[in-house]
Every structure is written in structure tokens, then in C-alpha cells.
Amino acid sequence: MNKTVIASIVAITTAFGSQAATFKGPDSEFIQSAQSIGMTGHTWESPEYIASAMPHVYKFSHSYTLHKGDYVSVLARAQQQLDLTQVVVEDFDGAISAKDFLANRMQNHNAVIIQDGKIVHEHYGNGLDEFSPHLDMSVSKSFTAMAAGIMAGQGKLDMNAPVTNYLPELKGTAFETATVQEVADMRTAVKLAAGTKEKYWDVRLSNAQGYYGDEASKPYPNGTRDFFQLITERQDYEMGEKYDYQDVNSEILGAVVDKVAGKPFPEVLEQELLQKVGLAADAHFMSDKKGLGMGSTGMNMATKDLARVGMLFLNEGKNAKGEQVLPKQFVAELWQGNDDVRSAWKISKEVALADGYYKDQFRVLEIGDKRILAMIGVNGQVCAMHKETNSVIALNGGYPMAETPRFAAMQFHQFVPAILEALE
């Protein structure tokens, strides 16, 4: 390990103020310990190691500690608890209890289910408890969009403005004609590097970020921002016409928030969102070596805290104290959708999963008679909100494969509907 990396391991406070989130480098002690079982920044995502890695992934990269505040939202337990052994999930081979389906077929680690503001079920596995962080994968995208929504609500960000108004360095790239809203909705349909089709993200992005460790980021002296310049081609669609899920949009959205906030967007999340929600444990948000948060995959937080955030979307953006945390309009527009995002969804590959739309890094899935607002990450990370039952379902897991049709069906056509029916 070189001296620069060793020096960066010492936690420092960002230059934006003494109350800022704490920025730190990779955890050398953890990395050495992980190597003893063969787990490294390059191998942690493999089926062999992913369950072991999930509580610790932020330690491989640079990251921010997002400190919990003085206020902690206390979640009472409902008198009537939901017994997952008595909830039936129908699978291809017959009925199975939701408990077994979740643990054995979905490889779940933690689950917290809230109804009417009270916990009706919680369990923690894989050596974790209610305060343990867990990598949330692409659930992180929704947090990046929440930071943008907060900035828009404060009048600092115009979502309908060209993205180049905030990031002029995107002139000459495939994003040159995009609005911030089209970036947030992933309606840019840009082309990834050849050979990355199987991953749905460009491996050069992961390298520029240092997602798999610092060594791969060396060819990118400015970190993630060097990657933006490499995306110069688009698919044969008009800008805004097609929804195409690509991580780079989330990274650009995070960079926009950095610009308008005048500080790293994870700090916006810490002070304007998480501390107001009332988290019970510190969270961690991964970043590149230059301090740009990984907008597509950076959040590591406790599952119960994820459920606390989910409750905002059942209460018009207000926390348990009745304070407006997320702009009411931002939340309302997520639930409502619009013609642009609905038509863009219809020509995306995800239309095979369900009717719905993708807006501001959230999905709304219309499955049978159920309408679900969801933050979704690969390998089993979910926060699903359902108005009719006034419920939140937060899941974190370590399914060994990413983005498979089988797993998507297990989550949203089998497990989540079974739970919602049990709550009705």
C-alpha cells in the first residue's frame, strides 16, 4: 500500500465546515483481515464472499461517515406481530412459508416491516443487529435523488434546466442536451463501453470511482469526473424518450448536487435528511478518492434506519415529529408519475417485470391491484412503500447473482405481495 493511501486512512473532516460528514480512506486493518480469507476489493462481490462483505464494503473504498444526530425516532412494536412462518408464498414447486422463502431462496440477511408507524416484524441475520450497516447497492440512487429533491425544494436547483448549466464540463459528451430531470429519470439512453452489456454499468466507472479499491483508479486522476468525459455516444432515441437504467446518471446527479450545495452531497444527506429522520446509527456513504460520493451505490446503513426513511413517503415527506424533511411536491410527484416517465418505461426492458415507471431514481411498480413505490438494489436490497396498507418493507440480503429475472419475480411478484396481503 502506498504512502498516499496510508495517509488517507486517517479520518479527516471535509473542508466545508466543522459539522461536515467525516471523510476517510480505505480501512487498511479491515482489508488485511479480509485478505486472510481471500476477500479483496476485486473479489468481495463474488458469490463466495458477498454475504461476508455486505456489512463492510465501504471499508474497501473512500467513504463518508454520516453521523446520526441527537434525535432518534423511536419505533414502537405493534401489539400484533406478523408471523412469517404463517405467511404463505407460492413458488414454482408449491407453497412455502415467507420465513423460509426469504431466508433460503432470497438469501435475506435483515428485514424490517412497519405498518402504521409501528414494527410488525424484524429480524437480523449474518451476524448483524439493528444498528449494523449493510451495503444498500442501488437503493443509494434514491438517496442521491432525495438530495437533489431537497436542493430543488430550497430553490437551489432547477430540475428542468440543462445539466450543462451546472456541469459545463459535460459539453461535448452524450449528456450535452439532457436536462437534470432526464438524468434523474435515467432517460438519457447513453451508450456504455463495449463488453459491459452483461453488467448494466460501465466497468470504467467502477474503476474511476475506486469501487473495487484504489489501485484501479490510478488511470483516473480526477476520479469519477474523468469517466464522464468518456461517454460520447447515445442510442437511437430522442433525449428523454427511453428509460434505460445506467449508473452514470446517478453519478452525474450527485455531481450536480455537489455543485449547487457547495459541499459534498453525502453531507446534504446527513444534515438535511438522515439526522431529521432520526437515525439510530451512523451510516456510511462510499466515494471516489476526490470526495465525490458514489451516487449509484454508495449507501451503507442499518436496515431499520432504511425503514425509517421509507416512512417519509407515507407521510408526504414529514418525519415522526411532523417536520417537513422532503419537499411535499417531490414526494407527491413520485407517487403520481407523468406521461414522460410512463411512456419511457414502456420501451424499457423493465416493462417485462411490471407496469409502472421510473422517476427520480425510484420505481413505481403496478402489480395486480397493488401499487408499490420502491428503492431497489441488486442482491436483495429493497425499501418498498405501500399506501393502502400504510406499510414499509425494508430488506437487505446477499443473493449471489445480480439483476436476474428470477430474483426480481421473487421480490415483487411473490414475497412483497404476500406480505402486503397479510397486512390487509
GROMACS .gro file of C-alpha atoms in nm:
model
  424
    1MET     CA    1   0.000   0.000   0.000
    2ASN     CA    2   0.149   0.337  -0.098
    3LYS     CA    3   0.205   0.627   0.140
    4THR     CA    4  -0.077   0.833  -0.011
    5VAL     CA    5  -0.332   0.562   0.064
    6ILE     CA    6  -0.192   0.505   0.412
    7ALA     CA    7  -0.217   0.876   0.486
    8SER     CA    8  -0.574   0.891   0.359
    9ILE     CA    9  -0.680   0.626   0.607
   10VAL     CA   10  -0.661   0.886   0.881
   11ALA     CA   11  -1.011   1.029   0.907
   12ILE     CA   12  -1.039   1.396   0.826
   13THR     CA   13  -1.327   1.640   0.825
   14THR     CA   14  -1.417   1.783   0.487
   15ALA     CA   15  -1.321   2.140   0.415
   16PHE     CA   16  -1.683   2.255   0.406
   17GLY     CA   17  -1.719   2.304   0.781
   18SER     CA   18  -1.660   2.151   1.120
   19GLN     CA   19  -2.006   1.991   1.124
   20ALA     CA   20  -1.949   1.809   0.798
   21ALA     CA   21  -1.967   1.436   0.747
   22THR     CA   22  -1.634   1.268   0.815
   23PHE     CA   23  -1.433   1.171   0.507
   24LYS     CA   24  -1.197   0.877   0.539
   25GLY     CA   25  -0.984   0.647   0.329
   26PRO     CA   26  -0.988   0.268   0.295
   27ASP     CA   27  -0.960   0.073   0.620
   28SER     CA   28  -0.621  -0.098   0.598
   29GLU     CA   29  -0.679  -0.314   0.905
   30PHE     CA   30  -1.005  -0.449   0.766
   31ILE     CA   31  -0.854  -0.502   0.420
   32GLN     CA   32  -0.573  -0.707   0.571
   33SER     CA   33  -0.820  -0.914   0.772
   34ALA     CA   34  -1.038  -0.976   0.465
   35GLN     CA   35  -0.738  -1.093   0.267
   36SER     CA   36  -0.691  -1.374   0.517
   37ILE     CA   37  -0.998  -1.545   0.365
   38GLY     CA   38  -0.920  -1.439   0.009
   39MET     CA   39  -1.164  -1.148   0.001
   40THR     CA   40  -1.033  -0.834  -0.166
   41GLY     CA   41  -1.168  -0.521  -0.331
   42HIS     CA   42  -1.189  -0.721  -0.653
   43THR     CA   43  -1.348  -1.039  -0.516
   44TRP     CA   44  -1.595  -0.925  -0.249
   45GLU     CA   45  -1.885  -0.917  -0.498
   46SER     CA   46  -1.839  -1.280  -0.599
   47PRO     CA   47  -2.091  -1.542  -0.477
   48GLU     CA   48  -1.833  -1.686  -0.239
   49TYR     CA   49  -1.777  -1.364  -0.045
   50ILE     CA   50  -2.078  -1.139  -0.090
   51ALA     CA   51  -2.256  -1.239   0.231
   52SER     CA   52  -1.941  -1.177   0.434
   53ALA     CA   53  -1.873  -0.847   0.257
   54MET     CA   54  -2.212  -0.679   0.278
   55PRO     CA   55  -2.168  -0.523   0.626
   56HIS     CA   56  -1.819  -0.397   0.539
   57VAL     CA   57  -1.798  -0.293   0.174
   58TYR     CA   58  -1.746   0.078   0.250
   59LYS     CA   59  -1.417  -0.013   0.418
   60PHE     CA   60  -1.262  -0.105   0.082
   61SER     CA   61  -1.302   0.248  -0.055
   62HIS     CA   62  -1.301   0.610   0.048
   63SER     CA   63  -1.622   0.699   0.227
   64TYR     CA   64  -1.808   0.949   0.441
   65THR     CA   65  -1.940   0.868   0.785
   66LEU     CA   66  -2.286   1.021   0.805
   67HIS     CA   67  -2.330   1.090   1.173
   68LYS     CA   68  -2.662   1.029   1.342
   69GLY     CA   69  -2.796   1.332   1.522
   70ASP     CA   70  -2.929   1.386   1.872
   71TYR     CA   71  -3.281   1.299   1.762
   72VAL     CA   72  -3.359   0.928   1.727
   73SER     CA   73  -3.703   0.825   1.603
   74VAL     CA   74  -3.825   0.557   1.842
   75LEU     CA   75  -4.019   0.282   1.667
   76ALA     CA   76  -4.263   0.100   1.892
   77ARG     CA   77  -4.354  -0.262   1.833
   78ALA     CA   78  -4.711  -0.329   1.731
   79GLN     CA   79  -4.913  -0.541   1.969
   80GLN     CA   80  -4.995  -0.777   1.683
   81GLN     CA   81  -4.676  -0.911   1.522
   82LEU     CA   82  -4.659  -1.060   1.172
   83ASP     CA   83  -4.553  -1.425   1.193
   84LEU     CA   84  -4.365  -1.504   0.873
   85THR     CA   85  -4.398  -1.876   0.938
   86GLN     CA   86  -4.773  -1.833   0.884
   87VAL     CA   87  -4.749  -1.620   0.567
   88VAL     CA   88  -4.761  -1.836   0.255
   89VAL     CA   89  -4.561  -1.764  -0.061
   90GLU     CA   90  -4.649  -1.963  -0.371
   91ASP     CA   91  -4.341  -2.075  -0.562
   92PHE     CA   92  -4.295  -2.294  -0.869
   93ASP     CA   93  -4.291  -2.607  -0.651
   94GLY     CA   94  -4.579  -2.517  -0.424
   95ALA     CA   95  -4.638  -2.326  -0.103
   96ILE     CA   96  -4.353  -2.223   0.125
   97SER     CA   97  -4.353  -2.004   0.434
   98ALA     CA   98  -4.241  -1.644   0.388
   99LYS     CA   99  -3.977  -1.706   0.655
  100ASP     CA  100  -3.817  -1.990   0.458
  101PHE     CA  101  -3.868  -1.821   0.123
  102LEU     CA  102  -3.692  -1.506   0.244
  103ALA     CA  103  -3.406  -1.681   0.421
  104ASN     CA  104  -3.334  -1.967   0.186
  105ARG     CA  105  -3.447  -1.866  -0.161
  106MET     CA  106  -3.385  -1.492  -0.142
  107GLN     CA  107  -3.074  -1.519   0.082
  108ASN     CA  108  -3.201  -1.238   0.303
  109HIS     CA  109  -3.000  -1.103   0.597
  110ASN     CA  110  -3.229  -0.847   0.762
  111ALA     CA  111  -3.594  -0.749   0.733
  112VAL     CA  112  -3.794  -0.473   0.900
  113ILE     CA  113  -4.166  -0.437   0.830
  114ILE     CA  114  -4.355  -0.134   0.957
  115GLN     CA  115  -4.728  -0.069   0.949
  116ASP     CA  116  -4.898   0.243   1.081
  117GLY     CA  117  -4.564   0.363   1.215
  118LYS     CA  118  -4.504   0.053   1.429
  119ILE     CA  119  -4.283  -0.250   1.378
  120VAL     CA  120  -4.483  -0.562   1.293
  121HIS     CA  121  -4.177  -0.774   1.213
  122GLU     CA  122  -3.799  -0.751   1.234
  123HIS     CA  123  -3.516  -0.999   1.216
  124TYR     CA  124  -3.140  -0.973   1.172
  125GLY     CA  125  -2.900  -1.240   1.050
  126ASN     CA  126  -2.550  -1.281   0.913
  127GLY     CA  127  -2.406  -1.161   1.246
  128LEU     CA  128  -2.589  -0.827   1.223
  129ASP     CA  129  -2.818  -0.637   1.458
  130GLU     CA  130  -3.049  -0.336   1.427
  131PHE     CA  131  -2.754  -0.093   1.432
  132SER     CA  132  -2.528  -0.275   1.182
  133PRO     CA  133  -2.464  -0.110   0.843
  134HIS     CA  134  -2.535  -0.305   0.526
  135LEU     CA  135  -2.448  -0.207   0.170
  136ASP     CA  136  -2.769  -0.092   0.002
  137MET     CA  137  -2.638  -0.112  -0.355
  138SER     CA  138  -2.867   0.083  -0.592
  139VAL     CA  139  -3.106   0.183  -0.316
  140SER     CA  140  -2.836   0.452  -0.293
  141LYS     CA  141  -2.964   0.607  -0.615
  142SER     CA  142  -3.287   0.704  -0.442
  143PHE     CA  143  -3.086   0.881  -0.172
  144THR     CA  144  -2.892   1.077  -0.433
  145ALA     CA  145  -3.226   1.185  -0.582
  146MET     CA  146  -3.354   1.282  -0.237
  147ALA     CA  147  -3.053   1.514  -0.201
  148ALA     CA  148  -3.143   1.666  -0.539
  149GLY     CA  149  -3.507   1.699  -0.434
  150ILE     CA  150  -3.404   1.883  -0.119
  151MET     CA  151  -3.189   2.124  -0.319
  152ALA     CA  152  -3.474   2.183  -0.565
  153GLY     CA  153  -3.711   2.245  -0.276
  154GLN     CA  154  -3.473   2.510  -0.144
  155GLY     CA  155  -3.467   2.682  -0.482
  156LYS     CA  156  -3.102   2.597  -0.545
  157LEU     CA  157  -3.161   2.351  -0.830
  158ASP     CA  158  -3.385   2.372  -1.136
  159MET     CA  159  -3.456   2.014  -1.241
  160ASN     CA  160  -3.575   2.128  -1.585
  161ALA     CA  161  -3.254   2.316  -1.663
  162PRO     CA  162  -2.986   2.171  -1.893
  163VAL     CA  163  -2.742   1.965  -1.691
  164THR     CA  164  -2.460   2.164  -1.852
  165ASN     CA  165  -2.582   2.472  -1.664
  166TYR     CA  166  -2.437   2.306  -1.354
  167LEU     CA  167  -2.169   2.086  -1.508
  168PRO     CA  168  -2.031   2.272  -1.813
  169GLU     CA  169  -1.765   2.003  -1.846
  170LEU     CA  170  -2.039   1.779  -1.992
  171LYS     CA  171  -2.046   1.986  -2.312
  172GLY     CA  172  -1.930   1.762  -2.594
  173THR     CA  173  -2.047   1.445  -2.415
  174ALA     CA  174  -2.361   1.239  -2.468
  175PHE     CA  175  -2.528   1.434  -2.187
  176GLU     CA  176  -2.494   1.773  -2.356
  177THR     CA  177  -2.863   1.810  -2.442
  178ALA     CA  178  -3.004   1.644  -2.128
  179THR     CA  179  -3.193   1.822  -1.855
  180VAL     CA  180  -3.125   1.743  -1.491
  181GLN     CA  181  -3.468   1.579  -1.474
  182GLU     CA  182  -3.390   1.350  -1.767
  183VAL     CA  183  -3.068   1.248  -1.592
  184ALA     CA  184  -3.260   1.185  -1.269
  185ASP     CA  185  -3.519   0.975  -1.457
  186MET     CA  186  -3.247   0.784  -1.649
  187ARG     CA  187  -3.397   0.897  -1.977
  188THR     CA  188  -3.062   0.972  -2.143
  189ALA     CA  189  -3.009   0.634  -2.319
  190VAL     CA  190  -2.635   0.679  -2.346
  191LYS     CA  191  -2.409   0.403  -2.476
  192LEU     CA  192  -2.181   0.214  -2.240
  193ALA     CA  193  -1.842   0.076  -2.333
  194ALA     CA  194  -1.838  -0.236  -2.548
  195GLY     CA  195  -1.824  -0.554  -2.341
  196THR     CA  196  -2.017  -0.416  -2.043
  197LYS     CA  197  -2.364  -0.521  -2.155
  198GLU     CA  198  -2.374  -0.806  -1.905
  199LYS     CA  199  -2.321  -0.568  -1.614
  200TYR     CA  200  -2.560  -0.280  -1.699
  201TRP     CA  201  -2.289  -0.041  -1.587
  202ASP     CA  202  -1.962   0.062  -1.747
  203VAL     CA  203  -1.670  -0.108  -1.573
  204ARG     CA  204  -1.462   0.205  -1.635
  205LEU     CA  205  -1.695   0.385  -1.395
  206SER     CA  206  -1.622   0.136  -1.117
  207ASN     CA  207  -1.252   0.175  -1.180
  208ALA     CA  208  -1.263   0.555  -1.181
  209GLN     CA  209  -1.458   0.552  -0.855
  210GLY     CA  210  -1.226   0.311  -0.681
  211TYR     CA  211  -1.530   0.091  -0.618
  212TYR     CA  212  -1.310  -0.217  -0.616
  213GLY     CA  213  -1.018  -0.046  -0.443
  214ASP     CA  214  -0.775   0.237  -0.508
  215GLU     CA  215  -0.541   0.056  -0.745
  216ALA     CA  216  -0.789   0.052  -1.035
  217SER     CA  217  -0.849   0.428  -1.001
  218LYS     CA  218  -0.489   0.526  -1.080
  219PRO     CA  219  -0.558   0.593  -1.453
  220TYR     CA  220  -0.828   0.841  -1.343
  221PRO     CA  221  -0.652   1.120  -1.151
  222ASN     CA  222  -0.977   1.316  -1.107
  223GLY     CA  223  -1.176   1.012  -1.009
  224THR     CA  224  -1.533   0.971  -1.135
  225ARG     CA  225  -1.530   1.302  -1.322
  226ASP     CA  226  -1.270   1.164  -1.563
  227PHE     CA  227  -1.519   0.893  -1.659
  228PHE     CA  228  -1.792   1.141  -1.755
  229GLN     CA  229  -1.584   1.260  -2.049
  230LEU     CA  230  -1.572   0.908  -2.194
  231ILE     CA  231  -1.947   0.885  -2.261
  232THR     CA  232  -1.991   1.046  -2.602
  233GLU     CA  233  -2.249   0.827  -2.782
  234ARG     CA  234  -2.621   0.775  -2.741
  235GLN     CA  235  -2.868   0.510  -2.852
  236ASP     CA  236  -3.103   0.583  -3.140
  237TYR     CA  237  -3.368   0.757  -2.928
  238GLU     CA  238  -3.456   1.118  -2.872
  239MET     CA  239  -3.326   1.258  -2.545
  240GLY     CA  240  -3.586   1.183  -2.278
  241GLU     CA  241  -3.773   0.925  -2.488
  242LYS     CA  242  -3.645   0.598  -2.338
  243TYR     CA  243  -3.584   0.482  -1.981
  244ASP     CA  244  -3.253   0.294  -1.974
  245TYR     CA  245  -3.109   0.207  -1.635
  246GLN     CA  246  -2.745   0.321  -1.624
  247ASP     CA  247  -2.540   0.407  -1.316
  248VAL     CA  248  -2.365   0.704  -1.472
  249ASN     CA  249  -2.686   0.909  -1.449
  250SER     CA  250  -2.683   0.878  -1.071
  251GLU     CA  251  -2.318   0.983  -1.056
  252ILE     CA  252  -2.389   1.293  -1.262
  253LEU     CA  253  -2.690   1.377  -1.045
  254GLY     CA  254  -2.467   1.358  -0.737
  255ALA     CA  255  -2.213   1.590  -0.900
  256VAL     CA  256  -2.490   1.839  -0.976
  257VAL     CA  257  -2.596   1.840  -0.610
  258ASP     CA  258  -2.234   1.893  -0.502
  259LYS     CA  259  -2.221   2.198  -0.728
  260VAL     CA  260  -2.542   2.365  -0.613
  261ALA     CA  261  -2.498   2.277  -0.246
  262GLY     CA  262  -2.136   2.392  -0.232
  263LYS     CA  263  -2.049   2.078  -0.037
  264PRO     CA  264  -2.049   1.701  -0.090
  265PHE     CA  265  -2.399   1.567  -0.139
  266PRO     CA  266  -2.348   1.298   0.132
  267GLU     CA  267  -2.327   1.590   0.373
  268VAL     CA  268  -2.664   1.713   0.245
  269LEU     CA  269  -2.800   1.366   0.318
  270GLU     CA  270  -2.652   1.369   0.667
  271GLN     CA  271  -2.777   1.708   0.778
  272GLU     CA  272  -3.091   1.765   0.571
  273LEU     CA  273  -3.230   1.412   0.562
  274LEU     CA  274  -3.089   1.145   0.791
  275GLN     CA  275  -3.049   1.346   1.109
  276LYS     CA  276  -3.402   1.483   1.064
  277VAL     CA  277  -3.544   1.136   1.004
  278GLY     CA  278  -3.391   1.028   1.334
  279LEU     CA  279  -3.146   0.751   1.252
  280ALA     CA  280  -3.033   0.529   1.537
  281ALA     CA  281  -2.689   0.450   1.391
  282ASP     CA  282  -2.425   0.621   1.180
  283ALA     CA  283  -2.440   0.546   0.808
  284HIS     CA  284  -2.152   0.535   0.560
  285PHE     CA  285  -2.153   0.664   0.202
  286MET     CA  286  -1.878   0.548  -0.033
  287SER     CA  287  -1.694   0.797  -0.254
  288ASP     CA  288  -1.413   0.830  -0.501
  289LYS     CA  289  -1.071   0.948  -0.387
  290LYS     CA  290  -1.163   1.310  -0.467
  291GLY     CA  291  -1.466   1.305  -0.240
  292LEU     CA  292  -1.745   1.269  -0.500
  293GLY     CA  293  -1.998   1.032  -0.343
  294MET     CA  294  -2.083   0.715  -0.534
  295GLY     CA  295  -2.432   0.830  -0.625
  296SER     CA  296  -2.532   0.495  -0.772
  297THR     CA  297  -2.419   0.259  -0.497
  298GLY     CA  298  -2.263   0.438  -0.200
  299MET     CA  299  -2.509   0.400   0.090
  300ASN     CA  300  -2.432   0.162   0.377
  301MET     CA  301  -2.688   0.190   0.658
  302ALA     CA  302  -2.882  -0.011   0.914
  303THR     CA  303  -3.192  -0.183   0.781
  304LYS     CA  304  -3.419  -0.034   1.048
  305ASP     CA  305  -3.288   0.311   0.959
  306LEU     CA  306  -3.370   0.244   0.594
  307ALA     CA  307  -3.724   0.166   0.704
  308ARG     CA  308  -3.734   0.495   0.897
  309VAL     CA  309  -3.652   0.679   0.574
  310GLY     CA  310  -3.921   0.483   0.391
  311MET     CA  311  -4.184   0.616   0.630
  312LEU     CA  312  -4.135   0.966   0.486
  313PHE     CA  313  -4.309   0.855   0.167
  314LEU     CA  314  -4.623   0.754   0.354
  315ASN     CA  315  -4.639   1.090   0.531
  316GLU     CA  316  -4.593   1.345   0.249
  317GLY     CA  317  -4.223   1.381   0.332
  318LYS     CA  318  -4.271   1.450   0.703
  319ASN     CA  319  -4.084   1.280   0.986
  320ALA     CA  320  -4.234   1.128   1.300
  321LYS     CA  321  -4.239   1.473   1.464
  322GLY     CA  322  -4.439   1.621   1.178
  323GLU     CA  323  -4.148   1.821   1.037
  324GLN     CA  324  -4.123   1.854   0.658
  325VAL     CA  325  -3.800   1.674   0.567
  326LEU     CA  326  -3.851   1.605   0.196
  327PRO     CA  327  -4.041   1.858  -0.014
  328LYS     CA  328  -4.409   1.764  -0.028
  329GLN     CA  329  -4.411   1.819  -0.405
  330PHE     CA  330  -4.115   1.584  -0.457
  331VAL     CA  331  -4.294   1.302  -0.275
  332ALA     CA  332  -4.629   1.368  -0.443
  333GLU     CA  333  -4.477   1.367  -0.791
  334LEU     CA  334  -4.307   1.033  -0.723
  335TRP     CA  335  -4.641   0.875  -0.643
  336GLN     CA  336  -4.819   1.048  -0.934
  337GLY     CA  337  -4.569   0.997  -1.215
  338ASN     CA  338  -4.628   1.167  -1.551
  339ASP     CA  339  -4.671   1.087  -1.918
  340ASP     CA  340  -4.298   1.123  -1.993
  341VAL     CA  341  -4.181   0.860  -1.745
  342ARG     CA  342  -4.469   0.624  -1.819
  343SER     CA  343  -4.403   0.623  -2.193
  344ALA     CA  344  -4.027   0.591  -2.138
  345TRP     CA  345  -4.088   0.282  -1.920
  346LYS     CA  346  -4.296   0.115  -2.191
  347ILE     CA  347  -3.993   0.085  -2.421
  348SER     CA  348  -3.753  -0.028  -2.148
  349LYS     CA  349  -3.659  -0.385  -2.066
  350GLU     CA  350  -3.815  -0.348  -1.720
  351VAL     CA  351  -4.166  -0.338  -1.863
  352ALA     CA  352  -4.139  -0.718  -1.855
  353LEU     CA  353  -4.137  -0.702  -1.473
  354ALA     CA  354  -4.445  -0.487  -1.426
  355ASP     CA  355  -4.635  -0.184  -1.545
  356GLY     CA  356  -4.513   0.135  -1.385
  357TYR     CA  357  -4.241   0.394  -1.428
  358TYR     CA  358  -3.902   0.512  -1.310
  359LYS     CA  359  -3.884   0.866  -1.174
  360ASP     CA  360  -3.614   1.044  -0.973
  361GLN     CA  361  -3.428   0.718  -0.912
  362PHE     CA  362  -3.736   0.545  -0.767
  363ARG     CA  363  -3.960   0.282  -0.925
  364VAL     CA  364  -4.336   0.263  -0.903
  365LEU     CA  365  -4.448  -0.092  -0.979
  366GLU     CA  366  -4.811  -0.174  -1.053
  367ILE     CA  367  -4.854  -0.546  -0.980
  368GLY     CA  368  -5.207  -0.678  -0.980
  369ASP     CA  369  -5.410  -0.443  -0.763
  370LYS     CA  370  -5.102  -0.324  -0.573
  371ARG     CA  371  -4.910  -0.005  -0.641
  372ILE     CA  372  -4.566  -0.005  -0.481
  373LEU     CA  373  -4.311   0.276  -0.456
  374ALA     CA  374  -3.967   0.120  -0.424
  375MET     CA  375  -3.599   0.184  -0.379
  376ILE     CA  376  -3.424  -0.119  -0.524
  377GLY     CA  377  -3.068  -0.252  -0.522
  378VAL     CA  378  -2.922  -0.574  -0.661
  379ASN     CA  379  -2.857  -0.879  -0.444
  380GLY     CA  380  -3.165  -0.820  -0.231
  381GLN     CA  381  -3.172  -0.459  -0.113
  382VAL     CA  382  -3.524  -0.311  -0.107
  383CYS     CA  383  -3.732  -0.046   0.061
  384ALA     CA  384  -4.092  -0.080  -0.057
  385MET     CA  385  -4.373   0.155   0.042
  386HIS     CA  386  -4.744   0.078   0.005
  387LYS     CA  387  -5.010   0.338   0.080
  388GLU     CA  388  -5.316   0.117   0.113
  389THR     CA  389  -5.165  -0.084   0.400
  390ASN     CA  390  -4.962   0.216   0.524
  391SER     CA  391  -4.657  -0.007   0.533
  392VAL     CA  392  -4.283  -0.014   0.466
  393ILE     CA  393  -4.087  -0.330   0.387
  394ALA     CA  394  -3.708  -0.292   0.420
  395LEU     CA  395  -3.486  -0.582   0.315
  396ASN     CA  396  -3.111  -0.633   0.295
  397GLY     CA  397  -2.951  -0.950   0.169
  398GLY     CA  398  -2.673  -1.126  -0.017
  399TYR     CA  399  -2.830  -1.304  -0.313
  400PRO     CA  400  -2.528  -1.432  -0.508
  401MET     CA  401  -2.638  -1.309  -0.851
  402ALA     CA  402  -2.724  -0.957  -0.966
  403GLU     CA  403  -3.024  -0.849  -1.172
  404THR     CA  404  -3.180  -1.184  -1.259
  405PRO     CA  405  -3.544  -1.215  -1.373
  406ARG     CA  406  -3.594  -1.494  -1.119
  407PHE     CA  407  -3.492  -1.274  -0.827
  408ALA     CA  408  -3.696  -0.975  -0.945
  409ALA     CA  409  -4.002  -1.200  -0.961
  410MET     CA  410  -3.932  -1.344  -0.617
  411GLN     CA  411  -3.916  -0.996  -0.467
  412PHE     CA  412  -4.208  -0.820  -0.633
  413HIS     CA  413  -4.439  -1.089  -0.764
  414GLN     CA  414  -4.408  -1.329  -0.472
  415PHE     CA  415  -4.267  -1.204  -0.141
  416VAL     CA  416  -4.380  -0.841  -0.127
  417PRO     CA  417  -4.738  -0.913  -0.243
  418ALA     CA  418  -4.766  -1.196   0.011
  419ILE     CA  419  -4.662  -0.963   0.292
  420LEU     CA  420  -4.899  -0.687   0.180
  421GLU     CA  421  -5.188  -0.931   0.162
  422ALA     CA  422  -5.108  -1.047   0.516
  423LEU     CA  423  -5.117  -0.683   0.632
  424GLU     CA  424  -5.453  -0.605   0.470
   0.00000   0.00000   0.00000
